Amino acid sequence: MHEGGMVIRRLAWALFATVGTVAQAESLEDVTVTATPLGDTPLQSSQPVSVLRGAELDRRRAGSLGDALDRLPGVTSSGFGTAAGRPVVRGFAGPRVGITENGLDTMDASSLSPDHAVAVDPLGTTQVEVLRGPATLLYGSGAIGGLVNAVTDLIPSTPVRGLRGDALFAGDSASREGLASLRLRGGVGAEGGAGGSLNWTLGAFGRDAGDYRIPGNAVRDDPASASGRLPNSFSEGSGRSGGVSWIDRWGMAGLSHSALDTRYGIPAEDGVFIDLRNRRTEGLVEFDAPLPGIETLRLRSADVRYRHAEIEGDTGEVGTAFDSKGRDTRVEGVHAPVLGVRGAFGVHLRTRTLSASGEEAYLPSTREREDAVFWVGERAIGDGRLELGVRQGRASRTPDADSGRSERRFSPGSWSIGGLIPIAGPVALSAALTGSQRAPATEELYADGAHAATRTFEVGDGGLGKERSRGLEIALRQSAGPVRWKIGGFERRFSSYIAGFATDENGDGLPDRVDDAGSIANSVADPGAGELSRLAYRQAPARFRGIEAEIAWQPVASPWSLRGFGDAVRGTVEGLGAAPRTPPLRVGLSVDYAAGPWSGFVSVLRAARQDRVGTFETETPGYTRLDAEVAHTWSLGTNRLATLFLQGRNLMNEDVRLSTSFVKDLVPMPGRSLYAGLRIRM
């Protein structure tokens, strides 16, 4: 109790002593959150939402989705090098954080392990939305901790006149990376005319990066380990995409296809690399006012064929291969107000077959199925509003008959009630009370084997029940004027939290070290025996609580602005103490400048030492990261702009290790680097 209060007091003091950052520079009133069917803006939602787009998204682009978002309040990265960083939201990771592309599941293998990359092209996204807190009402079990939605323009939703596009050519000194991307958009036909319009998009990218530079030794407190560059941290990839849409007065229809191929090293394993292939096809049909009382009706579906192989570099043999084939389909409608309540209803259908093969396969081939119906609504009450929602679903996990594992069925449900209450002028209070249930993930039920990338031996529990939780969110915000701010707190209590915890089966007070077969070594008599830590999935009551704050100051008629943020989260599991891999307290500050052709920023992020660690975890030192950019933009003609930029990252060359990472003591993040490039828009 006293530790939690101290964290919150420290964060509040830091925020008022140093002005902290809002997610994007443009007006929040102009941004629509596509992950919500009612088309809310971040200021309208009682749930915390951050949106990256435009220039702010351009400056944050990175090799992984997690690294691109790690300056947002409540969001960090899983920290498995630069290629496989998955977003961690409020300390929740893996199967508790949903990753979607255009509102449909990526259906990759990134939730299974932090060394598995998210199969989303960071260079092809036009907007990234982060819903902090449960998004289970709309997206089901996999979003109990939050949701990250990557938005692309592969299916144009508005008519495109003429030929438009953008190109990027850039390089990074830390990894000797070179990258290039090109996106083109065009259309023919009358805008809004009776004949409708045909619109299309094409895109491609390529990138190649070597092992990245680190400020010290790879292994913490081991001067004999590699230094200078992190071995096996290379990454390379390419992608192609295209889409088409027909837009008319009745609505629109479209189809897109994308292909992603990438190879990257696993730094924690000498010579092992992942060869990833992803093929994704999306379809969309939307009707405007198809029936009386129905404002819109939309059908969206994605078909995904994903595969990655973990290859031994010295022999070329495949140690483990993961295949994921599935389809995610949503039917959503928005109805006109009934008794003053405007709402959205829908059906969500998701099926996937996940299989692992090879000598190190630790999961049986499993068919996953989730079906659900949902409704969310809102009602204006004076200048405020009330929000309601409910979802009921069915979920099943059906392992291969030869595995000897039993099928499991669940009926997860979720509900929410919240609202926004104006207090004085632009100041408003928002609050939300939620109840969420999550069906156990396949790996939590059926894992049984060595996982070399995280140096663990995972043991699932086929008897796990639903993960149940309730949460409260309260925030105070000022949404207009030269100074805008928001500060809020949350608490989430689980009656049956699921996690993999290090075991001590032999009672020697040390984490069990096991071999590839799971046999426990005698670590007292022979400390070097057993290369893997044994992790067993179990359920226990747990509580997570935290505080997040943002502030932005934009003086009238001034080219300067200040932005900042701060966050802290604390997780406790009954009987075990601190939740594993929890983010530290963080405070960030950014000074931005934009006048005429020149723009730039200087930002600093301070992460405190994380000394409140899970069972058998090590502490993580704090760090201060300094970044800066200067850019110059000039015109190439009508509606054509070119921007030359130079960005310095981690300019103080700090040894950055993330407490959210399984391999933080083995895999530091990159040291000082210069990132430069040319961006062209037309």
XYZ file of C-alpha atoms in Angstrom:
682
model
C 0.000 0.000 0.000
C 2.744 2.450 0.967
C 4.854 1.517 -2.089
C 1.931 2.170 -4.463
C 1.232 5.550 -2.879
C 4.909 6.496 -3.140
C 4.963 5.693 -6.872
C 1.914 7.872 -7.514
C 3.305 10.766 -5.454
C 6.645 10.568 -7.283
C 4.921 10.581 -10.655
C 2.651 13.501 -9.767
C 5.634 15.521 -8.526
C 7.611 14.767 -11.681
C 4.748 15.742 -13.955
C 4.186 19.115 -12.347
C 7.923 19.774 -12.143
C 8.540 18.923 -15.806
C 5.919 19.500 -18.418
C 5.326 16.225 -20.142
C 3.687 14.599 -24.246
C 0.436 14.293 -26.016
C 0.211 11.572 -28.606
C -0.004 13.826 -31.626
C 0.363 17.461 -32.532
C -2.792 17.898 -34.561
C -6.179 18.668 -33.058
C -7.754 15.685 -31.376
C -11.184 16.840 -32.498
C -10.152 16.115 -36.113
C -9.092 12.506 -35.482
C -11.553 9.621 -35.759
C -10.775 6.383 -33.926
C -11.598 3.715 -36.513
C -11.382 0.904 -33.941
C -14.666 2.119 -32.419
C -17.775 1.633 -34.603
C -19.425 4.881 -33.467
C -16.551 6.919 -34.891
C -15.483 8.565 -31.630
C -12.642 11.043 -31.331
C -10.101 10.598 -28.508
C -11.734 13.475 -26.602
C -15.195 11.878 -26.735
C -14.214 8.494 -25.336
C -14.351 7.669 -21.634
C -11.623 5.096 -22.320
C -8.059 6.433 -22.741
C -7.145 6.518 -26.428
C -3.951 7.636 -28.162
C -3.696 8.190 -31.908
C -0.533 8.572 -33.982
C -0.773 9.910 -37.519
C 0.822 12.354 -39.923
C 4.143 13.941 -38.977
C 4.109 12.456 -35.486
C 3.793 8.920 -36.870
C 6.533 9.622 -39.427
C 9.030 10.642 -36.767
C 8.235 7.593 -34.614
C 8.492 4.929 -37.320
C 10.724 2.067 -36.230
C 11.518 -1.532 -37.058
C 8.780 -2.838 -34.764
C 5.343 -1.701 -33.658
C 6.352 -1.755 -29.994
C 9.320 0.565 -30.535
C 7.161 2.986 -32.544
C 4.669 3.368 -29.679
C 6.918 3.333 -26.613
C 6.621 7.100 -25.995
C 2.844 6.960 -25.519
C 1.400 6.988 -21.989
C 0.984 3.457 -20.686
C 2.720 1.824 -23.661
C 6.141 0.164 -23.705
C 7.814 -2.531 -25.806
C 8.578 -6.187 -25.116
C 12.198 -5.376 -25.990
C 13.451 -8.344 -28.016
C 15.857 -6.357 -30.177
C 14.620 -3.995 -32.888
C 12.734 -6.501 -35.057
C 10.363 -8.173 -32.599
C 9.177 -5.518 -30.146
C 5.489 -6.090 -29.355
C 3.461 -3.381 -27.553
C 3.040 -3.789 -23.787
C 0.020 -1.834 -22.509
C -0.180 -0.978 -18.789
C 2.029 -3.956 -18.000
C -0.121 -6.366 -20.012
C 1.432 -8.241 -22.920
C 1.053 -11.302 -25.129
C -2.495 -12.679 -25.325
C -3.918 -9.782 -23.255
C -3.124 -7.090 -25.837
C -4.934 -7.322 -29.145
C -3.107 -6.345 -32.331
C -5.359 -5.603 -35.294
C -4.932 -4.243 -38.792
C -7.906 -2.176 -39.920
C -9.853 -3.597 -36.973
C -9.213 -7.249 -37.904
C -6.880 -9.643 -36.078
C -3.330 -9.981 -37.426
C -3.504 -13.711 -36.539
C 0.276 -13.996 -36.434
C 2.318 -15.750 -33.735
C 3.497 -12.620 -31.907
C 1.338 -13.264 -28.832
C 2.994 -16.658 -28.283
C 6.471 -15.340 -27.595
C 8.294 -11.988 -27.462
C 10.791 -13.122 -30.129
C 7.959 -13.399 -32.679
C 7.509 -10.208 -34.699
C 4.151 -8.536 -35.277
C 3.211 -9.153 -38.915
C 2.356 -5.515 -39.658
C 4.323 -3.308 -42.036
C 5.240 -0.236 -39.925
C 5.983 1.755 -43.090
C 2.561 1.091 -44.609
C 0.384 2.379 -41.780
C -1.324 5.772 -41.993
C -2.637 5.817 -38.411
C -2.034 3.803 -35.242
C -4.654 3.731 -32.473
C -4.031 2.536 -28.926
C -6.986 1.771 -26.642
C -5.658 1.494 -23.108
C -7.732 -0.706 -20.847
C -10.128 -3.498 -21.816
C -11.274 -3.578 -25.449
C -13.028 -6.921 -25.011
C -16.475 -5.471 -25.799
C -15.501 -5.087 -29.436
C -12.533 -7.410 -29.866
C -12.938 -10.321 -27.477
C -10.668 -12.221 -25.109
C -7.382 -11.165 -26.663
C -7.880 -7.482 -25.780
C -8.507 -7.630 -22.027
C -5.471 -5.396 -21.421
C -5.773 -3.101 -24.421
C -5.777 -2.886 -28.199
C -3.394 -1.586 -30.860
C -4.984 -1.006 -34.265
C -2.811 -0.274 -37.309
C -4.776 1.543 -40.010
C -3.797 1.345 -43.677
C -5.298 2.945 -46.769
C -5.114 -0.223 -48.871
C -8.887 -0.075 -49.383
C -9.502 3.643 -50.079
C -12.498 4.882 -48.083
C -12.711 8.282 -49.804
C -12.448 9.092 -53.522
C -8.931 9.813 -54.780
C -8.514 12.369 -57.553
C -5.565 12.000 -59.890
C -2.332 10.356 -58.805
C -1.018 10.772 -55.280
C 1.671 9.063 -53.279
C 4.646 9.233 -50.983
C 8.139 7.812 -50.879
C 10.748 7.392 -48.160
C 14.483 6.771 -48.431
C 16.341 6.526 -45.129
C 19.242 4.981 -43.279
C 20.365 4.375 -39.701
C 23.955 4.409 -38.467
C 23.568 2.049 -35.487
C 22.568 -0.929 -37.638
C 23.864 0.352 -40.994
C 20.264 0.087 -42.133
C 18.967 1.148 -45.506
C 15.270 1.336 -46.310
C 13.013 2.518 -49.083
C 9.244 2.588 -49.411
C 6.786 3.768 -52.043
C 2.997 4.158 -51.907
C 0.798 5.280 -54.788
C -2.920 6.107 -54.794
C -5.217 6.991 -57.636
C -8.815 7.086 -58.752
C -11.120 7.612 -61.692
C -14.758 8.640 -61.829
C -16.933 11.413 -60.480
C -16.507 12.247 -56.814
C -19.901 11.538 -55.259
C -21.475 11.317 -58.710
C -24.080 8.850 -59.877
C -21.423 6.772 -61.587
C -19.324 6.353 -58.476
C -15.517 6.217 -58.446
C -12.908 3.492 -58.757
C -9.910 3.950 -56.463
C -6.710 1.983 -56.018
C -3.517 1.783 -53.971
C -0.137 0.144 -54.551
C 2.762 -0.080 -52.135
C 6.161 -1.673 -51.661
C 9.060 -1.421 -49.244
C 12.438 -2.964 -48.549
C 14.830 -2.711 -45.629
C 18.162 -4.252 -44.692
C 19.866 -3.780 -41.317
C 22.922 -5.426 -39.823
C 23.745 -6.130 -36.194
C 23.133 -2.936 -34.233
C 25.594 -0.989 -32.132
C 25.371 -1.188 -28.325
C 27.076 1.093 -25.772
C 28.683 -1.642 -23.664
C 28.589 -5.393 -23.260
C 25.669 -7.486 -24.422
C 25.379 -9.451 -21.180
C 24.831 -7.251 -18.179
C 27.764 -7.216 -15.721
C 29.779 -9.578 -17.934
C 32.837 -7.807 -19.394
C 33.736 -10.964 -21.320
C 30.538 -10.875 -23.379
C 30.231 -9.316 -26.829
C 30.605 -5.549 -27.074
C 30.363 -2.929 -29.781
C 27.560 -4.640 -31.690
C 24.895 -7.075 -30.518
C 25.494 -10.412 -32.243
C 22.652 -11.810 -34.339
C 20.525 -8.654 -34.144
C 20.247 -8.172 -37.920
C 16.943 -7.793 -39.739
C 15.837 -7.560 -43.355
C 12.489 -7.564 -45.054
C 10.304 -6.585 -47.957
C 6.617 -6.139 -48.591
C 4.131 -5.582 -51.388
C 0.521 -4.493 -51.163
C -2.374 -3.372 -53.296
C -6.043 -2.606 -52.986
C -9.060 -1.341 -54.851
C -12.422 0.155 -53.875
C -15.639 1.287 -55.515
C -17.312 4.247 -53.811
C -20.859 5.267 -54.686
C -23.866 6.949 -53.107
C -25.064 3.629 -51.650
C -21.751 3.002 -49.872
C -18.554 1.264 -50.891
C -16.875 -2.093 -51.503
C -13.214 -2.999 -51.663
C -10.548 -5.681 -51.627
C -6.852 -5.660 -50.716
C -3.918 -8.031 -50.527
C -0.553 -7.673 -48.824
C 2.575 -9.804 -48.643
C 5.280 -9.498 -45.991
C 8.590 -11.388 -45.958
C 11.207 -10.799 -43.295
C 14.247 -12.443 -41.728
C 15.758 -11.412 -38.434
C 18.178 -12.792 -35.889
C 17.240 -13.834 -32.359
C 19.906 -12.118 -30.236
C 19.492 -14.467 -27.272
C 20.292 -17.480 -29.466
C 23.626 -17.665 -31.275
C 23.110 -18.013 -35.008
C 19.362 -18.696 -34.874
C 17.163 -16.551 -37.098
C 13.481 -16.383 -38.027
C 12.264 -16.521 -41.615
C 8.727 -15.072 -41.667
C 6.139 -15.070 -44.450
C 2.683 -13.489 -44.161
C -0.081 -13.216 -46.738
C -3.213 -11.226 -45.888
C -6.373 -10.569 -47.903
C -9.055 -8.152 -46.687
C -12.534 -7.434 -47.963
C -14.943 -4.646 -47.056
C -18.550 -3.853 -47.969
C -20.331 -0.877 -46.396
C -23.887 0.347 -46.928
C -25.086 3.832 -46.011
C -28.661 3.923 -44.612
C -29.589 0.458 -45.965
C -32.737 0.215 -43.818
C -34.918 2.615 -41.848
C -33.282 3.273 -38.495
C -29.897 1.862 -39.605
C -27.272 4.506 -40.331
C -24.574 2.175 -41.665
C -24.029 -1.554 -42.108
C -20.536 -2.913 -42.655
C -19.025 -6.321 -43.401
C -15.274 -6.744 -42.947
C -13.213 -9.900 -43.261
C -9.530 -10.847 -43.348
C -8.000 -14.129 -44.453
C -4.442 -14.712 -43.208
C -1.797 -17.286 -44.126
C 1.180 -16.930 -41.791
C 4.303 -19.028 -41.350
C 7.632 -18.571 -39.700
C 10.550 -20.935 -39.295
C 13.218 -20.695 -36.615
C 16.389 -21.758 -38.414
C 19.726 -22.885 -36.999
C 22.270 -20.632 -38.683
C 25.163 -23.095 -38.633
C 23.244 -26.022 -40.155
C 20.302 -24.372 -41.896
C 17.952 -26.823 -40.198
C 14.493 -25.753 -39.035
C 14.251 -26.092 -35.259
C 10.620 -24.994 -35.012
C 8.050 -23.817 -37.545
C 4.799 -22.055 -36.685
C 1.840 -21.998 -39.069
C -1.260 -19.893 -38.516
C -4.181 -19.952 -40.928
C -7.342 -18.129 -40.049
C -10.159 -15.748 -40.810
C -11.539 -12.838 -38.819
C -14.986 -11.532 -39.820
C -17.042 -8.698 -38.388
C -20.550 -7.532 -39.240
C -21.272 -4.154 -37.655
C -24.191 -1.786 -37.828
C -24.924 1.626 -36.357
C -28.536 2.289 -35.423
C -30.297 5.622 -35.050
C -31.183 6.770 -31.519
C -33.743 4.650 -29.682
C -35.021 6.355 -26.522
C -32.139 8.751 -27.024
C -29.501 5.994 -27.227
C -27.451 5.740 -30.427
C -25.619 2.463 -30.680
C -23.611 -0.056 -32.660
C -24.324 -3.776 -32.805
C -22.369 -6.582 -34.342
C -21.361 -10.184 -34.800
C -17.722 -11.244 -34.548
C -16.499 -14.584 -35.945
C -12.885 -15.721 -35.670
C -11.324 -19.073 -36.551
C -7.668 -20.063 -36.638
C -5.593 -23.220 -36.904
C -2.268 -22.829 -35.115
C 0.390 -25.502 -35.440
C 4.006 -25.922 -34.411
C 6.358 -28.499 -35.898
C 10.008 -29.450 -35.606
C 12.332 -30.759 -32.936
C 11.596 -27.884 -30.551
C 7.826 -27.711 -31.095
C 6.162 -27.165 -27.733
C 2.519 -26.742 -28.821
C 0.106 -29.224 -30.385
C -1.732 -28.242 -33.544
C -4.856 -26.479 -32.241
C -7.998 -25.080 -33.830
C -9.232 -21.906 -32.144
C -12.746 -20.576 -32.602
C -14.453 -17.520 -31.134
C -17.983 -16.296 -31.888
C -19.638 -13.333 -30.217
C -22.388 -10.737 -30.417
C -21.992 -7.250 -28.996
C -23.694 -3.899 -28.554
C -22.330 -0.526 -27.478
C -24.384 2.624 -27.070
C -24.205 6.238 -26.015
C -26.721 8.840 -24.873
C -26.232 12.567 -24.553
C -27.174 13.942 -21.138
C -26.925 17.710 -21.268
C -23.350 18.484 -22.305
C -22.183 15.093 -21.059
C -22.853 11.571 -22.187
C -23.438 8.049 -20.932
C -21.804 4.969 -22.507
C -22.976 1.363 -22.197
C -21.842 -1.913 -23.697
C -22.188 -5.686 -23.482
C -20.658 -8.685 -25.268
C -21.323 -12.410 -25.016
C -19.283 -15.017 -26.806
C -18.220 -18.620 -27.137
C -14.639 -19.826 -27.447
C -13.120 -23.233 -28.030
C -9.602 -24.671 -28.161
C -9.434 -28.019 -29.982
C -5.988 -29.668 -30.037
C -5.037 -32.355 -32.526
C -6.509 -35.734 -31.601
C -3.056 -37.356 -31.554
C -1.802 -34.918 -28.911
C -3.716 -36.563 -26.075
C -4.997 -33.154 -24.928
C -8.652 -32.400 -24.244
C -10.784 -29.806 -26.000
C -11.789 -26.833 -23.875
C -14.871 -24.620 -24.290
C -15.561 -21.265 -22.670
C -18.287 -18.598 -22.667
C -16.540 -15.273 -22.009
C -18.655 -12.174 -21.491
C -17.912 -8.491 -20.952
C -19.781 -5.354 -19.940
C -19.040 -1.676 -19.484
C -20.678 1.490 -18.196
C -19.039 4.891 -18.372
C -19.525 8.514 -19.134
C -18.202 12.006 -19.601
C -19.283 14.831 -17.255
C -18.430 18.506 -18.005
C -17.258 20.367 -14.897
C -16.272 23.887 -15.935
C -15.658 25.118 -19.454
C -13.286 22.738 -21.242
C -12.632 20.677 -18.094
C -14.449 17.345 -17.889
C -14.454 14.204 -15.779
C -14.614 10.761 -17.379
C -15.159 7.438 -15.656
C -15.726 3.837 -16.688
C -16.507 0.635 -14.817
C -15.842 -2.599 -16.716
C -16.093 -6.336 -16.281
C -14.132 -8.610 -18.624
C -13.520 -12.302 -19.123
C -10.776 -13.963 -21.170
C -10.570 -17.517 -22.445
C -7.097 -19.011 -21.853
C -4.773 -18.858 -24.842
C -3.554 -22.010 -26.551
C -0.055 -21.758 -25.085
C -1.422 -21.282 -21.560
C -3.395 -24.513 -21.850
C -1.160 -26.809 -23.876
C 2.477 -25.617 -23.841
C 4.927 -28.370 -22.918
C 8.490 -27.964 -24.038
C 11.627 -25.922 -24.445
C 11.484 -22.381 -25.781
C 15.087 -21.500 -26.478
C 14.532 -17.850 -27.488
C 13.302 -16.888 -24.010
C 15.474 -19.569 -22.382
C 12.452 -21.138 -20.752
C 10.713 -24.499 -20.562
C 6.978 -23.765 -20.617
C 4.388 -25.981 -18.946
C 0.714 -25.287 -19.652
C -2.285 -26.253 -17.553
C -5.189 -27.824 -19.425
C -7.482 -27.187 -16.465
C -7.278 -23.388 -16.468
C -10.575 -21.533 -16.238
C -11.616 -18.156 -17.590
C -9.615 -15.142 -16.509
C -12.082 -12.761 -14.824
C -11.493 -9.128 -13.955
C -13.207 -5.879 -13.033
C -11.796 -2.433 -13.450
C -12.371 1.226 -12.671
C -11.002 4.123 -14.707
C -11.251 7.812 -13.697
C -9.696 10.777 -15.508
C -9.834 14.562 -15.460
C -9.081 16.484 -18.655
C -8.951 19.937 -20.213
C -9.533 19.697 -23.948
C -9.352 23.297 -25.227
C -7.102 26.318 -24.975
C -3.330 26.735 -25.290
C -2.792 24.272 -22.427
C -4.440 20.872 -22.686
C -3.953 18.121 -20.184
C -5.288 14.861 -18.877
C -4.530 12.909 -15.727
C -6.157 9.659 -14.735
C -5.867 6.553 -12.652
C -7.007 2.976 -13.060
C -7.318 -0.190 -11.042
C -8.014 -3.665 -12.380
C -8.653 -6.663 -10.120
C -8.440 -10.236 -11.360
C -10.014 -13.128 -9.519
C -8.171 -15.657 -11.725
C -5.130 -14.055 -13.365
C -3.202 -16.380 -15.708
C 0.576 -16.125 -16.074
C 3.691 -18.223 -16.462
C 5.730 -18.151 -13.269
C 9.186 -19.497 -12.508
C 8.988 -22.601 -10.328
C 11.075 -24.007 -7.487
C 10.040 -27.650 -7.511
C 13.151 -28.875 -5.685
C 12.786 -26.253 -2.932
C 16.339 -24.934 -3.078
C 15.229 -21.305 -3.155
C 16.396 -20.850 -6.738
C 14.441 -20.938 -9.999
C 14.375 -24.427 -11.455
C 16.916 -24.932 -14.226
C 15.987 -27.695 -16.622
C 17.325 -29.342 -19.750
C 15.535 -29.658 -23.103
C 13.495 -32.560 -21.735
C 12.330 -30.593 -18.685
C 14.427 -32.521 -16.157
C 15.346 -30.332 -13.184
C 19.068 -29.939 -12.556
C 20.588 -29.756 -9.079
C 21.462 -26.063 -9.229
C 23.120 -26.037 -5.773
C 25.547 -28.866 -6.494
C 26.007 -27.907 -10.139
C 24.979 -24.267 -10.765
C 25.735 -24.529 -14.487
C 23.440 -27.479 -15.105
C 20.231 -26.795 -16.960
C 20.104 -24.036 -19.563
C 16.383 -23.236 -19.296
C 14.178 -21.691 -16.599
C 11.024 -23.692 -15.945
C 7.804 -21.642 -16.281
C 4.431 -23.068 -15.292
C 1.111 -21.396 -16.111
C -1.206 -20.945 -13.145
C -4.087 -18.798 -11.894
C -4.207 -16.533 -8.872
C -5.940 -13.321 -7.751
C -4.103 -10.211 -8.929
C -4.386 -6.440 -8.921
C -2.993 -3.862 -11.330
C -3.235 -0.136 -10.742
C -1.554 2.897 -12.175
C -1.616 6.529 -13.171
C -1.139 8.227 -16.543
C -0.861 11.898 -17.417
C -0.403 14.026 -20.521
C 0.024 17.744 -21.042
C 0.537 19.951 -24.095
C 1.260 23.670 -24.268
C 0.885 25.440 -27.608
C 1.231 29.233 -27.158
C -0.874 31.289 -29.554
C 1.026 32.337 -32.711
C 4.236 30.704 -31.476
C 6.364 28.176 -33.379
C 7.287 26.484 -30.102
C 5.307 23.899 -28.165
C 5.858 21.702 -25.141
C 4.481 18.223 -24.738
C 4.956 15.597 -22.085
C 3.687 12.480 -20.378
C 4.192 10.314 -17.343
C 3.019 6.862 -16.338
C 3.387 4.281 -13.616
C 1.867 0.851 -13.129
C 2.072 -1.668 -10.327
C 0.956 -5.279 -10.503
C 0.649 -7.703 -7.588
C -0.224 -11.397 -7.749
C -1.570 -12.917 -4.544
C 0.893 -15.298 -2.943
C 3.649 -14.485 -5.427
C 4.290 -10.762 -5.000
C 5.080 -8.447 -7.893
C 3.778 -9.324 -11.335
C 6.617 -10.286 -13.673
C 8.059 -7.928 -16.301
C 6.285 -4.759 -15.146
C 7.226 -1.395 -16.734
C 8.946 1.204 -14.533
C 7.824 4.722 -13.680
C 8.483 6.979 -16.690
C 8.404 10.718 -17.390
C 8.918 12.270 -20.834
C 9.348 15.811 -22.142
C 9.430 17.109 -25.719
C 10.098 20.606 -27.076
C 8.897 21.053 -30.668
C 9.515 23.778 -33.232
C 7.778 24.394 -36.576
C 8.044 27.607 -38.598
C 8.158 27.934 -42.354
C 10.251 25.180 -43.931
C 12.047 24.267 -40.693
C 10.875 21.922 -37.965
C 12.403 19.823 -35.239
C 12.201 18.556 -31.702
C 14.247 17.610 -28.677
C 12.831 14.951 -26.374
C 13.974 13.229 -23.231
C 12.575 10.122 -21.586
C 13.486 9.137 -18.046
C 12.717 5.580 -16.945
C 13.252 4.842 -13.265
C 14.957 1.772 -11.889
C 12.597 -1.190 -11.652
C 13.401 -2.839 -8.337
C 9.957 -4.294 -7.695
C 10.355 -7.541 -9.593
C 8.606 -10.871 -9.950
C 9.707 -14.178 -8.484
C 13.337 -14.929 -9.437
C 13.548 -11.829 -11.651
C 16.498 -9.441 -11.591
C 16.219 -5.685 -11.115
C 16.465 -3.370 -14.128
C 18.562 -0.172 -14.013
C 16.952 3.105 -15.004
C 18.009 5.109 -18.026
C 17.655 8.518 -19.654
C 17.126 8.609 -23.405
C 17.699 11.813 -25.383
C 16.452 12.163 -28.980
C 16.406 15.110 -31.389
C 15.479 15.925 -34.981
C 15.868 18.742 -37.460
C 13.970 18.768 -40.764
C 13.627 21.040 -43.783
C 10.678 20.932 -46.198
C 10.475 22.503 -49.628
C 7.995 22.514 -52.502
C 8.480 20.470 -55.658
C 5.430 21.977 -57.341
C 1.685 21.938 -56.816
C 0.807 19.556 -53.961
C 4.338 18.142 -53.993
C 6.596 18.393 -50.940
C 9.994 17.012 -50.033
C 11.369 16.788 -46.499
C 14.988 16.141 -45.611
C 15.443 15.079 -41.994
C 18.191 14.127 -39.578
C 17.291 12.438 -36.309
C 19.544 11.521 -33.415
C 18.423 8.611 -31.254
C 19.733 7.748 -27.787
C 22.216 10.607 -28.106
C 23.633 9.999 -24.625
C 24.498 6.423 -25.638
C 22.683 4.980 -22.620
C 22.636 1.259 -21.879
C 18.871 0.829 -22.279
C 17.400 -2.396 -20.921
C 13.651 -2.880 -20.665
C 12.112 -4.443 -17.565
C 9.320 -5.798 -19.803
C 11.777 -8.061 -21.649
C 12.445 -11.739 -20.954
C 16.046 -11.207 -22.101
C 16.814 -7.767 -20.654
C 20.108 -8.981 -19.134
C 21.230 -10.397 -22.496
C 19.764 -8.022 -25.092
C 20.210 -4.246 -24.638
C 18.490 -1.810 -26.985
C 20.553 0.124 -29.591
C 23.075 2.757 -28.565
C 23.606 6.166 -30.132
C 22.541 6.427 -33.765
C 21.807 8.883 -36.540
C 18.707 8.291 -38.632
C 18.489 10.379 -41.805
C 16.352 10.368 -44.888
C 14.275 12.006 -47.570
C 10.473 11.928 -47.596
C 8.488 12.946 -50.694
C 4.722 13.520 -50.820
C 2.530 14.306 -53.787
